[in-house]
Amino acid sequence: MNSLRCFISIELNPIVKKDAEDYIKNLLPNDFFRSIKWVKPDNMHITLVFLGETQLDSLTQITHVMESVSNKYDPFLINLSGSGFFPNVREPRVFWIGIEKTPILYALKKEIDAGLTKLSLGFDRKPFSPHLTIGRFKSAPNSKQHINSLPDFKASFMAEKISLVESKLFKEGPLYTDIFTCPLKKSV
C-alpha cells in the first residue's frame, strides 16, 4: 500500500462531542431522520482539508506544512450554532451543525492550502464551508416526511491543535486514526 486516505482537521473537545451526541438523541424520534447514519461522537471533527488518497512519501511534506502554519496561530475560539443540510432540506445528503465564520479559521485554512499548493500536493479545492457533519442520509426522506424546525444547537470550544488523520472506510463506518498532530502555538 503506497497511499492513505487522509484529511487535516480540528478535533472537537469531549464536552462539545457530548453536546452533539445529546442533540442527536433529541432528534431520534423524528421520522425525517429515519434513514440517517449518525456520526459517532469519537469521529466528529472539523475538516480543514480533505486530501483523499495521499502518497506515503508526501506525508512528511504535509506535516512540515502543518507545523509551519500552526506556529503562526494561537489557540482560538470556535463557536458552533444552528444546523442544516447539504445540498438542501428537500434532497438532504448531509446533516450538519454550523460553525461561525471567523477570520482566524479562514486564515488557517488558507495558509494550509497555500502550503500544500506550493508543494504541488493534491487536495479537494471546493470552497471552504466550515461545518460539523453529524449525519449522512442513506436514502432521501419520504416525500411525506418533512421537517418544520430544528432545535437550536450552540456550543464553543478552543481549537488547540490540527491533526493529519487517516480515514479507513468500512461497512460499519469510517475508522479515523491520527497520523500527526501539532499544537497551535504562535512563535514569538
PDB file of C-alpha atoms in Angstrom:
ATOM      1  CA  MET A   1       0.000   0.000   0.000  1.00  0.00           C
ATOM      2  CA  ASN A   2       1.616   3.236  -1.184  1.00  0.00           C
ATOM      3  CA  SER A   3      -1.116   5.645  -0.153  1.00  0.00           C
ATOM      4  CA  LEU A   4      -3.516   6.516   2.665  1.00  0.00           C
ATOM      5  CA  ARG A   5      -6.881   8.276   2.540  1.00  0.00           C
ATOM      6  CA  CYS A   6      -6.325  11.405   4.662  1.00  0.00           C
ATOM      7  CA  PHE A   7      -7.637  14.759   5.817  1.00  0.00           C
ATOM      8  CA  ILE A   8      -6.439  17.626   8.024  1.00  0.00           C
ATOM      9  CA  SER A   9      -8.824  18.586  10.807  1.00  0.00           C
ATOM     10  CA  ILE A  10      -9.529  20.298  14.091  1.00  0.00           C
ATOM     11  CA  GLU A  11     -10.713  17.884  16.749  1.00  0.00           C
ATOM     12  CA  LEU A  12     -13.632  18.802  18.988  1.00  0.00           C
ATOM     13  CA  ASN A  13     -13.213  18.707  22.728  1.00  0.00           C
ATOM     14  CA  PRO A  14     -15.082  15.967  24.652  1.00  0.00           C
ATOM     15  CA  ILE A  15     -17.723  18.349  26.044  1.00  0.00           C
ATOM     16  CA  VAL A  16     -18.770  19.503  22.559  1.00  0.00           C
ATOM     17  CA  LYS A  17     -18.844  15.880  21.347  1.00  0.00           C
ATOM     18  CA  LYS A  18     -21.179  15.033  24.245  1.00  0.00           C
ATOM     19  CA  ASP A  19     -23.369  18.068  23.481  1.00  0.00           C
ATOM     20  CA  ALA A  20     -23.627  16.944  19.834  1.00  0.00           C
ATOM     21  CA  GLU A  21     -24.475  13.395  20.931  1.00  0.00           C
ATOM     22  CA  ASP A  22     -27.267  14.765  23.166  1.00  0.00           C
ATOM     23  CA  TYR A  23     -28.543  16.908  20.284  1.00  0.00           C
ATOM     24  CA  ILE A  24     -28.731  13.807  18.077  1.00  0.00           C
ATOM     25  CA  LYS A  25     -30.620  11.870  20.782  1.00  0.00           C
ATOM     26  CA  ASN A  26     -33.275  14.613  20.808  1.00  0.00           C
ATOM     27  CA  LEU A  27     -33.754  14.192  17.040  1.00  0.00           C
ATOM     28  CA  LEU A  28     -34.071  10.391  17.015  1.00  0.00           C
ATOM     29  CA  PRO A  29     -37.887  10.311  17.399  1.00  0.00           C
ATOM     30  CA  ASN A  30     -38.347  12.448  14.275  1.00  0.00           C
ATOM     31  CA  ASP A  31     -39.287  10.305  11.226  1.00  0.00           C
ATOM     32  CA  PHE A  32     -37.414  12.708   8.948  1.00  0.00           C
ATOM     33  CA  PHE A  33     -34.156  11.262  10.283  1.00  0.00           C
ATOM     34  CA  ARG A  34     -35.156   7.597   9.930  1.00  0.00           C
ATOM     35  CA  SER A  35     -32.730   6.941   7.042  1.00  0.00           C
ATOM     36  CA  ILE A  36     -29.752   8.771   8.508  1.00  0.00           C
ATOM     37  CA  LYS A  37     -26.490   7.227   9.664  1.00  0.00           C
ATOM     38  CA  TRP A  38     -25.297   9.309  12.593  1.00  0.00           C
ATOM     39  CA  VAL A  39     -21.625  10.162  13.033  1.00  0.00           C
ATOM     40  CA  LYS A  40     -20.177   8.578  16.160  1.00  0.00           C
ATOM     41  CA  PRO A  41     -19.065  11.262  18.644  1.00  0.00           C
ATOM     42  CA  ASP A  42     -15.473   9.959  18.587  1.00  0.00           C
ATOM     43  CA  ASN A  43     -15.392  10.592  14.824  1.00  0.00           C
ATOM     44  CA  MET A  44     -16.668  14.174  14.989  1.00  0.00           C
ATOM     45  CA  HIS A  45     -14.200  16.766  13.717  1.00  0.00           C
ATOM     46  CA  ILE A  46     -13.982  19.912  11.610  1.00  0.00           C
ATOM     47  CA  THR A  47     -12.354  19.163   8.273  1.00  0.00           C
ATOM     48  CA  LEU A  48      -9.925  21.836   7.123  1.00  0.00           C
ATOM     49  CA  VAL A  49      -8.567  19.984   4.077  1.00  0.00           C
ATOM     50  CA  PHE A  50      -9.645  16.712   2.501  1.00  0.00           C
ATOM     51  CA  LEU A  51      -6.525  15.222   0.946  1.00  0.00           C
ATOM     52  CA  GLY A  52      -8.034  11.992  -0.371  1.00  0.00           C
ATOM     53  CA  GLU A  53      -5.619   9.262  -1.429  1.00  0.00           C
ATOM     54  CA  THR A  54      -2.217  10.562  -0.335  1.00  0.00           C
ATOM     55  CA  GLN A  55       1.126   9.053  -1.257  1.00  0.00           C
ATOM     56  CA  LEU A  56       3.094   7.854   1.771  1.00  0.00           C
ATOM     57  CA  ASP A  57       6.155   9.762   0.612  1.00  0.00           C
ATOM     58  CA  SER A  58       4.119  13.018   0.782  1.00  0.00           C
ATOM     59  CA  LEU A  59       3.236  12.685   4.468  1.00  0.00           C
ATOM     60  CA  THR A  60       6.457  14.304   5.706  1.00  0.00           C
ATOM     61  CA  GLN A  61       5.889  17.321   3.452  1.00  0.00           C
ATOM     62  CA  ILE A  62       2.305  17.639   4.684  1.00  0.00           C
ATOM     63  CA  THR A  63       3.397  17.548   8.333  1.00  0.00           C
ATOM     64  CA  HIS A  64       6.012  20.250   7.614  1.00  0.00           C
ATOM     65  CA  VAL A  65       3.270  22.476   6.164  1.00  0.00           C
ATOM     66  CA  MET A  66       1.101  21.832   9.221  1.00  0.00           C
ATOM     67  CA  GLU A  67       3.937  22.653  11.639  1.00  0.00           C
ATOM     68  CA  SER A  68       4.867  25.817   9.767  1.00  0.00           C
ATOM     69  CA  VAL A  69       1.268  27.068   9.769  1.00  0.00           C
ATOM     70  CA  SER A  70       0.433  26.013  13.339  1.00  0.00           C
ATOM     71  CA  ASN A  71       3.403  28.011  14.641  1.00  0.00           C
ATOM     72  CA  LYS A  72       1.729  31.189  13.364  1.00  0.00           C
ATOM     73  CA  TYR A  73      -1.509  30.803  15.350  1.00  0.00           C
ATOM     74  CA  ASP A  74      -2.523  30.804  18.970  1.00  0.00           C
ATOM     75  CA  PRO A  75      -5.411  28.593  20.077  1.00  0.00           C
ATOM     76  CA  PHE A  76      -8.698  30.267  19.107  1.00  0.00           C
ATOM     77  CA  LEU A  77     -12.396  30.056  19.920  1.00  0.00           C
ATOM     78  CA  ILE A  78     -14.755  28.167  17.624  1.00  0.00           C
ATOM     79  CA  ASN A  79     -18.484  28.769  18.025  1.00  0.00           C
ATOM     80  CA  LEU A  80     -20.939  26.180  16.737  1.00  0.00           C
ATOM     81  CA  SER A  81     -24.513  27.251  16.104  1.00  0.00           C
ATOM     82  CA  GLY A  82     -27.528  26.159  14.096  1.00  0.00           C
ATOM     83  CA  SER A  83     -27.888  23.221  11.737  1.00  0.00           C
ATOM     84  CA  GLY A  84     -28.755  22.457   8.145  1.00  0.00           C
ATOM     85  CA  PHE A  85     -28.480  20.127   5.181  1.00  0.00           C
ATOM     86  CA  PHE A  86     -26.223  19.671   2.157  1.00  0.00           C
ATOM     87  CA  PRO A  87     -27.231  20.223  -0.555  1.00  0.00           C
ATOM     88  CA  ASN A  88     -30.643  21.302   0.833  1.00  0.00           C
ATOM     89  CA  VAL A  89     -33.554  20.148   3.001  1.00  0.00           C
ATOM     90  CA  ARG A  90     -35.547  18.795   0.014  1.00  0.00           C
ATOM     91  CA  GLU A  91     -32.718  16.455  -1.069  1.00  0.00           C
ATOM     92  CA  PRO A  92     -30.590  16.051   2.042  1.00  0.00           C
ATOM     93  CA  ARG A  93     -27.406  14.013   1.918  1.00  0.00           C
ATOM     94  CA  VAL A  94     -25.567  15.506   4.902  1.00  0.00           C
ATOM     95  CA  PHE A  95     -26.907  16.929   8.165  1.00  0.00           C
ATOM     96  CA  TRP A  96     -24.545  19.433   9.779  1.00  0.00           C
ATOM     97  CA  ILE A  97     -24.049  21.837  12.651  1.00  0.00           C
ATOM     98  CA  GLY A  98     -22.864  25.285  11.627  1.00  0.00           C
ATOM     99  CA  ILE A  99     -19.585  26.931  12.564  1.00  0.00           C
ATOM    100  CA  GLU A 100     -19.256  30.668  12.959  1.00  0.00           C
ATOM    101  CA  LYS A 101     -17.157  32.110  10.169  1.00  0.00           C
ATOM    102  CA  THR A 102     -14.212  33.717  11.916  1.00  0.00           C
ATOM    103  CA  PRO A 103     -11.250  35.344  10.149  1.00  0.00           C
ATOM    104  CA  ILE A 104      -8.704  33.211  12.036  1.00  0.00           C
ATOM    105  CA  LEU A 105     -10.320  29.932  10.907  1.00  0.00           C
ATOM    106  CA  TYR A 106     -10.314  31.079   7.279  1.00  0.00           C
ATOM    107  CA  ALA A 107      -6.725  32.353   7.542  1.00  0.00           C
ATOM    108  CA  LEU A 108      -5.573  28.996   8.968  1.00  0.00           C
ATOM    109  CA  LYS A 109      -7.319  27.124   6.153  1.00  0.00           C
ATOM    110  CA  LYS A 110      -5.930  29.495   3.505  1.00  0.00           C
ATOM    111  CA  GLU A 111      -2.343  29.084   4.743  1.00  0.00           C
ATOM    112  CA  ILE A 112      -2.578  25.280   4.829  1.00  0.00           C
ATOM    113  CA  ASP A 113      -3.979  25.298   1.277  1.00  0.00           C
ATOM    114  CA  ALA A 114      -1.190  27.627   0.121  1.00  0.00           C
ATOM    115  CA  GLY A 115       1.492  25.401   1.657  1.00  0.00           C
ATOM    116  CA  LEU A 116       0.079  22.284   0.013  1.00  0.00           C
ATOM    117  CA  THR A 117      -0.286  24.076  -3.334  1.00  0.00           C
ATOM    118  CA  LYS A 118       3.319  25.316  -3.189  1.00  0.00           C
ATOM    119  CA  LEU A 119       4.428  21.693  -2.869  1.00  0.00           C
ATOM    120  CA  SER A 120       2.107  20.632  -5.733  1.00  0.00           C
ATOM    121  CA  LEU A 121       0.226  18.288  -3.385  1.00  0.00           C
ATOM    122  CA  GLY A 122      -3.299  17.384  -4.413  1.00  0.00           C
ATOM    123  CA  PHE A 123      -6.325  18.114  -2.233  1.00  0.00           C
ATOM    124  CA  ASP A 124     -10.022  18.936  -2.516  1.00  0.00           C
ATOM    125  CA  ARG A 125     -10.272  22.597  -3.540  1.00  0.00           C
ATOM    126  CA  LYS A 126     -14.002  23.059  -3.016  1.00  0.00           C
ATOM    127  CA  PRO A 127     -14.879  26.386  -1.390  1.00  0.00           C
ATOM    128  CA  PHE A 128     -14.476  26.186   2.395  1.00  0.00           C
ATOM    129  CA  SER A 129     -17.805  25.919   4.190  1.00  0.00           C
ATOM    130  CA  PRO A 130     -16.947  25.208   7.831  1.00  0.00           C
ATOM    131  CA  HIS A 131     -19.364  22.762   9.431  1.00  0.00           C
ATOM    132  CA  LEU A 132     -19.562  19.728  11.663  1.00  0.00           C
ATOM    133  CA  THR A 133     -21.103  16.728   9.884  1.00  0.00           C
ATOM    134  CA  ILE A 134     -23.290  14.817  12.345  1.00  0.00           C
ATOM    135  CA  GLY A 135     -25.184  12.552   9.949  1.00  0.00           C
ATOM    136  CA  ARG A 136     -25.382  11.230   6.396  1.00  0.00           C
ATOM    137  CA  PHE A 137     -28.638  10.163   4.770  1.00  0.00           C
ATOM    138  CA  LYS A 138     -28.583   6.623   3.397  1.00  0.00           C
ATOM    139  CA  SER A 139     -31.645   7.465   1.311  1.00  0.00           C
ATOM    140  CA  ALA A 140     -33.799  10.523   0.792  1.00  0.00           C
ATOM    141  CA  PRO A 141     -36.586  11.022   3.325  1.00  0.00           C
ATOM    142  CA  ASN A 142     -40.048  10.003   2.130  1.00  0.00           C
ATOM    143  CA  SER A 143     -41.748  12.933   0.394  1.00  0.00           C
ATOM    144  CA  LYS A 144     -44.411  12.880   3.132  1.00  0.00           C
ATOM    145  CA  GLN A 145     -41.761  13.415   5.750  1.00  0.00           C
ATOM    146  CA  HIS A 146     -40.785  16.979   6.394  1.00  0.00           C
ATOM    147  CA  ILE A 147     -39.011  18.985   8.993  1.00  0.00           C
ATOM    148  CA  ASN A 148     -40.605  22.207  10.174  1.00  0.00           C
ATOM    149  CA  SER A 149     -37.918  23.337  12.545  1.00  0.00           C
ATOM    150  CA  LEU A 150     -34.878  22.017  14.296  1.00  0.00           C
ATOM    151  CA  PRO A 151     -33.852  22.584  17.888  1.00  0.00           C
ATOM    152  CA  ASP A 152     -31.044  25.101  18.142  1.00  0.00           C
ATOM    153  CA  PHE A 153     -27.523  23.919  18.845  1.00  0.00           C
ATOM    154  CA  LYS A 154     -24.943  26.147  20.491  1.00  0.00           C
ATOM    155  CA  ALA A 155     -21.505  25.241  21.786  1.00  0.00           C
ATOM    156  CA  SER A 156     -17.996  26.680  21.879  1.00  0.00           C
ATOM    157  CA  PHE A 157     -14.507  25.332  22.354  1.00  0.00           C
ATOM    158  CA  MET A 158     -10.891  26.348  21.941  1.00  0.00           C
ATOM    159  CA  ALA A 159      -9.196  24.965  18.835  1.00  0.00           C
ATOM    160  CA  GLU A 160      -5.794  23.974  20.192  1.00  0.00           C
ATOM    161  CA  LYS A 161      -4.298  21.702  17.543  1.00  0.00           C
ATOM    162  CA  ILE A 162      -4.580  20.489  13.981  1.00  0.00           C
ATOM    163  CA  SER A 163      -4.312  16.836  13.010  1.00  0.00           C
ATOM    164  CA  LEU A 164      -3.457  14.778   9.955  1.00  0.00           C
ATOM    165  CA  VAL A 165      -5.899  11.889  10.048  1.00  0.00           C
ATOM    166  CA  GLU A 166      -6.079   8.613   8.148  1.00  0.00           C
ATOM    167  CA  SER A 167      -9.588   7.557   7.141  1.00  0.00           C
ATOM    168  CA  LYS A 168     -10.306   3.875   6.527  1.00  0.00           C
ATOM    169  CA  LEU A 169     -13.778   3.146   5.198  1.00  0.00           C
ATOM    170  CA  PHE A 170     -15.685   0.095   6.432  1.00  0.00           C
ATOM    171  CA  LYS A 171     -19.275  -1.082   6.069  1.00  0.00           C
ATOM    172  CA  GLU A 172     -19.882  -0.234   9.755  1.00  0.00           C
ATOM    173  CA  GLY A 173     -18.495   3.270   9.260  1.00  0.00           C
ATOM    174  CA  PRO A 174     -15.148   5.003   8.972  1.00  0.00           C
ATOM    175  CA  LEU A 175     -12.191   4.444  11.279  1.00  0.00           C
ATOM    176  CA  TYR A 176     -10.107   7.564  11.896  1.00  0.00           C
ATOM    177  CA  THR A 177      -6.531   7.383  13.144  1.00  0.00           C
ATOM    178  CA  ASP A 178      -4.366  10.397  13.928  1.00  0.00           C
ATOM    179  CA  ILE A 179      -1.105  10.209  11.988  1.00  0.00           C
ATOM    180  CA  PHE A 180       0.293  13.528  13.161  1.00  0.00           C
ATOM    181  CA  THR A 181      -0.899  16.271  15.483  1.00  0.00           C
ATOM    182  CA  CYS A 182       0.607  19.670  16.111  1.00  0.00           C
ATOM    183  CA  PRO A 183      -0.481  22.303  18.622  1.00  0.00           C
ATOM    184  CA  LEU A 184      -1.381  25.830  17.656  1.00  0.00           C
ATOM    185  CA  LYS A 185       1.386  27.838  19.281  1.00  0.00           C
ATOM    186  CA  LYS A 186       2.316  31.179  17.901  1.00  0.00           C
ATOM    187  CA  SER A 187       6.076  31.567  17.798  1.00  0.00           C
ATOM    188  CA  VAL A 188       7.304  34.869  19.161  1.00  0.00           C
TER     189      VAL A 188
END
